[in-house]
């Protein structure tokens, strides 16, 4: 396993991205391993929200086995990975396909002029397969066309 090293990202110097809550189409930009959380190692899946041209993050714990029952497995399935037959998956080579993401708000504190100020930012809470709606026939046949003959 290779791990990148470098300076920590300084998010506090600027406001974190904020868009309206909802469901959006998104493309995976990159996957990074991040610091361990309470339950172990985590990964940050960074997506570009297509309509908003902004990047948001979806954080998931890295399980020993990715299954349909854990968040990590659900992300892989959204990218077209067949969990039962894929074996080992390299997140650097996930299929680049558009997915559907649920964006929700969260609050954080930021220091401004010596005061702690509560701010709102956006995060991705779920990643799912993009399902395009079936085209609907908006033109109704004329009665004379349906009862010919």
PDB file of C-alpha atoms in Angstrom, residues 11-12 14-22 24 49 54-57 102-110 117-125:
ATOM      1  CA  UNK A  11      -9.679  24.359   4.900  1.00  0.00           C
ATOM      2  CA  UNK A  12     -10.087  26.803   7.767  1.00  0.00           C
ATOM      3  CA  UNK A  14     -11.434  29.762   3.499  1.00  0.00           C
ATOM      4  CA  UNK A  15     -15.098  28.916   3.690  1.00  0.00           C
ATOM      5  CA  UNK A  16     -15.973  25.334   2.895  1.00  0.00           C
ATOM      6  CA  UNK A  17     -18.154  24.763  -0.173  1.00  0.00           C
ATOM      7  CA  UNK A  18     -21.899  25.235   0.285  1.00  0.00           C
ATOM      8  CA  UNK A  19     -24.628  24.364  -2.214  1.00  0.00           C
ATOM      9  CA  UNK A  20     -28.337  23.668  -1.808  1.00  0.00           C
ATOM     10  CA  UNK A  21     -29.246  20.323  -0.285  1.00  0.00           C
ATOM     11  CA  UNK A  22     -30.562  17.811  -2.802  1.00  0.00           C
ATOM     12  CA  UNK A  24     -27.103  15.923  -7.976  1.00  0.00           C
ATOM     13  CA  UNK A  49     -20.918  18.267  -8.743  1.00  0.00           C
ATOM     14  CA  UNK A  54     -17.782  22.513  -7.198  1.00  0.00           C
ATOM     15  CA  UNK A  55     -16.040  19.662  -5.426  1.00  0.00           C
ATOM     16  CA  UNK A  56     -17.563  17.924  -2.409  1.00  0.00           C
ATOM     17  CA  UNK A  57     -16.324  15.040  -0.294  1.00  0.00           C
ATOM     18  CA  UNK A 102     -27.225  13.206  -1.997  1.00  0.00           C
ATOM     19  CA  UNK A 103     -25.906  16.511  -0.670  1.00  0.00           C
ATOM     20  CA  UNK A 104     -26.675  17.609   2.885  1.00  0.00           C
ATOM     21  CA  UNK A 105     -25.612  20.530   5.071  1.00  0.00           C
ATOM     22  CA  UNK A 106     -23.554  20.399   8.230  1.00  0.00           C
ATOM     23  CA  UNK A 107     -22.341  23.065  10.654  1.00  0.00           C
ATOM     24  CA  UNK A 108     -18.767  23.857  11.578  1.00  0.00           C
ATOM     25  CA  UNK A 109     -17.036  26.574  13.580  1.00  0.00           C
ATOM     26  CA  UNK A 110     -14.614  29.043  12.080  1.00  0.00           C
ATOM     27  CA  UNK A 117     -18.636  31.733  14.133  1.00  0.00           C
ATOM     28  CA  UNK A 118     -20.928  28.887  13.093  1.00  0.00           C
ATOM     29  CA  UNK A 119     -20.994  28.287   9.354  1.00  0.00           C
ATOM     30  CA  UNK A 120     -22.822  25.855   7.090  1.00  0.00           C
ATOM     31  CA  UNK A 121     -21.137  23.730   4.459  1.00  0.00           C
ATOM     32  CA  UNK A 122     -22.161  20.858   2.200  1.00  0.00           C
ATOM     33  CA  UNK A 123     -21.131  17.227   2.188  1.00  0.00           C
ATOM     34  CA  UNK A 124     -22.135  14.151   0.251  1.00  0.00           C
ATOM     35  CA  UNK A 125     -24.115  11.746   2.427  1.00  0.00           C
TER      36      UNK A 125
END
